[in-house]
Short mmCIF file of C-alpha atoms in Angstrom, two decimals:
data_model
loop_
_atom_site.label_atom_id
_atom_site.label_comp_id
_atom_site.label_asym_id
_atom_site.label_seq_id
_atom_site.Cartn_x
_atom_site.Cartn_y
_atom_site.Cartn_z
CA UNK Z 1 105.84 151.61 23.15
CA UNK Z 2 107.97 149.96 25.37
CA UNK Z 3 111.15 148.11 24.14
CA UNK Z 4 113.62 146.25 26.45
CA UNK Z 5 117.65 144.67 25.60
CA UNK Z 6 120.55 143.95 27.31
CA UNK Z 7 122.41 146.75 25.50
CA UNK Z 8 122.36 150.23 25.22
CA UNK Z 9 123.15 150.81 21.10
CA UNK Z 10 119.58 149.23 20.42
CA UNK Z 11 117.74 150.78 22.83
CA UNK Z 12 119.35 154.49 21.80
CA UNK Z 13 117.77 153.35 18.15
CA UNK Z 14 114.56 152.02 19.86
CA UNK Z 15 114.19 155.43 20.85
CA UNK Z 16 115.01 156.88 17.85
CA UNK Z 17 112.31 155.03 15.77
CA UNK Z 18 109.63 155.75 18.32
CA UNK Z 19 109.93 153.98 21.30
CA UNK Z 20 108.59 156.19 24.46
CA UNK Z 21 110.53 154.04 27.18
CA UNK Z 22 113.51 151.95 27.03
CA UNK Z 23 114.82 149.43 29.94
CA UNK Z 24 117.52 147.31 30.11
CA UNK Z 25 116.37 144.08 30.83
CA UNK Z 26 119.13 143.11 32.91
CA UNK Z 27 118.59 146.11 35.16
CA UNK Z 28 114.98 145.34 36.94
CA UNK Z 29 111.28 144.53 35.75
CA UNK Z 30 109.68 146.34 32.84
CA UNK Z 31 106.07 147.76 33.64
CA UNK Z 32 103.22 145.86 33.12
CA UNK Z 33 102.07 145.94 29.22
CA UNK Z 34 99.04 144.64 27.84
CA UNK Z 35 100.70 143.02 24.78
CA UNK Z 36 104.98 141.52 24.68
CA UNK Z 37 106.44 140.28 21.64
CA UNK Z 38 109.61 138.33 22.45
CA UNK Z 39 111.87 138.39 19.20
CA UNK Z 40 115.24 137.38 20.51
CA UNK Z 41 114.37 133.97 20.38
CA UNK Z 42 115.64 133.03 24.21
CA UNK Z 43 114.04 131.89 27.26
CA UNK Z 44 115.30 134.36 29.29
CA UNK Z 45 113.36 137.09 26.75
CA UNK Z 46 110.53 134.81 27.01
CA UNK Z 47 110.37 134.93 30.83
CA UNK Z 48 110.74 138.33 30.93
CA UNK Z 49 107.74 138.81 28.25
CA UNK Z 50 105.58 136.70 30.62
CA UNK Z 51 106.33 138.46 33.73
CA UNK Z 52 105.82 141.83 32.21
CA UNK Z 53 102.47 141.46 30.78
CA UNK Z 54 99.26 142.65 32.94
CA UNK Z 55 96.82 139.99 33.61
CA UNK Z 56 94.84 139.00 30.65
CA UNK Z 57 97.29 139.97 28.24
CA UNK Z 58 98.92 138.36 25.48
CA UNK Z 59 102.79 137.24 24.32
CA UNK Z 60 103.65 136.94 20.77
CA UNK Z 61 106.11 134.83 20.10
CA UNK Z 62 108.35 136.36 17.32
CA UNK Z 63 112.25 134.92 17.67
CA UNK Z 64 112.71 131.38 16.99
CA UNK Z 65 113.74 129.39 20.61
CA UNK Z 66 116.29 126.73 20.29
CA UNK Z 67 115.00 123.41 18.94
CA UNK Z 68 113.91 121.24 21.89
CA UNK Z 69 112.17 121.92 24.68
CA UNK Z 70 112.23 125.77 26.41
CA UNK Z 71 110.68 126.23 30.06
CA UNK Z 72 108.64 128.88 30.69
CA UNK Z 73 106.44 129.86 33.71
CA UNK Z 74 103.54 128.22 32.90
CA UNK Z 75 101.62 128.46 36.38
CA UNK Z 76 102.00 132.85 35.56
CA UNK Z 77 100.08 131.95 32.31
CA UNK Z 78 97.60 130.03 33.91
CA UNK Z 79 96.97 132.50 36.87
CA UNK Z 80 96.99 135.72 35.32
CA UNK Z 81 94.60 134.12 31.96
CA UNK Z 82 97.62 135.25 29.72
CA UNK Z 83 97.99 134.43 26.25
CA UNK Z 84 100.53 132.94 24.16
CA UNK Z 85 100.37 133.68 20.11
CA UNK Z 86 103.00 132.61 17.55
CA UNK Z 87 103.67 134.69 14.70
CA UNK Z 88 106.05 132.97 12.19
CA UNK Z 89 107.54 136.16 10.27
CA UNK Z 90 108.40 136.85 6.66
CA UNK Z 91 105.08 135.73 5.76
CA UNK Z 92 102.45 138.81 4.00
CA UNK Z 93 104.62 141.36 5.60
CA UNK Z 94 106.45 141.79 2.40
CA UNK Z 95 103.82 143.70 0.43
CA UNK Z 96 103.05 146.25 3.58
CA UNK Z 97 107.02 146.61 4.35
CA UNK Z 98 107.40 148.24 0.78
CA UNK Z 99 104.40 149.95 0.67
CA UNK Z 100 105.71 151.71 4.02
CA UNK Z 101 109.37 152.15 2.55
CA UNK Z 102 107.65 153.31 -0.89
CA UNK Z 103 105.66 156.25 2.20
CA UNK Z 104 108.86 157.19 2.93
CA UNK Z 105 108.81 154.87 6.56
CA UNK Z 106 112.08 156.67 7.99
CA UNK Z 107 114.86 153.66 8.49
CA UNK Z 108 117.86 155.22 8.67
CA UNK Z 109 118.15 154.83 12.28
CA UNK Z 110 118.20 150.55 12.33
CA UNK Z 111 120.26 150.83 9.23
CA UNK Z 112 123.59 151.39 10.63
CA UNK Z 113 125.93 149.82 7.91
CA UNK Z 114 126.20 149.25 4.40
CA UNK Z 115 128.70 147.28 2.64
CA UNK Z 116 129.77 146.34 -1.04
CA UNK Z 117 128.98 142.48 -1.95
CA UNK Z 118 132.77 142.39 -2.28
CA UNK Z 119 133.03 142.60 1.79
CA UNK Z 120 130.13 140.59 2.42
CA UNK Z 121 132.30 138.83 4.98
CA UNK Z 122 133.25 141.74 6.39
CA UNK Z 123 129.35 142.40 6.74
CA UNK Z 124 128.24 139.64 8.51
CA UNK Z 125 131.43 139.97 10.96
CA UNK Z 126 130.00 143.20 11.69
CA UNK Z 127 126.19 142.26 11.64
CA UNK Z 128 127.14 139.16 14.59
CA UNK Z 129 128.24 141.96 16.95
CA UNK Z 130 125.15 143.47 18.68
CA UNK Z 131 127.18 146.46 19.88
CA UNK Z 132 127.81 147.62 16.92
CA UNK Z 133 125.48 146.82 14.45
CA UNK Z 134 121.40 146.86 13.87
CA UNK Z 135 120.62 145.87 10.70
CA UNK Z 136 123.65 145.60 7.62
CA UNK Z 137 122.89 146.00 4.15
CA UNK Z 138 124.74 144.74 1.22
CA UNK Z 139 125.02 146.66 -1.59
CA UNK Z 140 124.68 144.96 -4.77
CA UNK Z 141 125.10 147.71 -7.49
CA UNK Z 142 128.24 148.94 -5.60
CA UNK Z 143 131.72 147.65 -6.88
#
């Protein structure tokens, strides 16, 4: 699995939940994949999601683009017969996320704060700033 960002601290936890390659998108092409899923929700990801996969191939679109209209290179869709599939999240994924957590799925690695519910704005100052954070919990039995 290859997993691309413009920052270092999520591709070191990329490759600590199983990602075999990390790239930073900002430093040259990825390889050619058969199947991209652009979550960060920009055109710049999507770009880089079309140009990456092989011909015939398919992009799942994951992150939300800004309302309006987003460009994209349409004619490399065309000409290489690629794909493009949206996949609106938080739909069944529920059930199978706690049946994987309930397996023991190991997390630790994307969880990389938790906070009381008293500092929740502490927690979502820290959860806005990609270079430090993944994903931030709040704790609701804690004090």
């Amino acid at each position: 699995m290859v997993v691309t960002d413009l920052l270092d601290a999520p591709l070191a936890i990329a490759a600590r939940v199983g990602a075999t390659t990390t790239i930073r998108a900002d430093r040259g092409d990825p390889e050619q994949v058969d199947v991209a899923i652009e979550a960060s929700g920009s055109a710049a990801g999507l770009s880089t999601c079309v140009r990456a996969v092989r011909r015939g191939g398919a992009v799942v679109l994951l992150g939300l683009l800004p309302p309006g209209e987003t460009g994209f290179l349409g004619n490399v869709v065309v000409t290489r017969e690629l794909q493009l599939l949206g996949a609106f999240r938080f739909d069944r994924e529920f059930d199978d996320a706690l049946s994987l957590l309930a397996d023991g799925l190991p997390v630790d690695p994307v969880l990389t704060h938790t906070f009381p519910l008293s500092e929740a704005v502490a927690a979502f100052d820290i959860a806005g700033d990609r270079t430090a954070a993944s994903k931030v919990l709040l704790d609701l039995t804690a004090g």
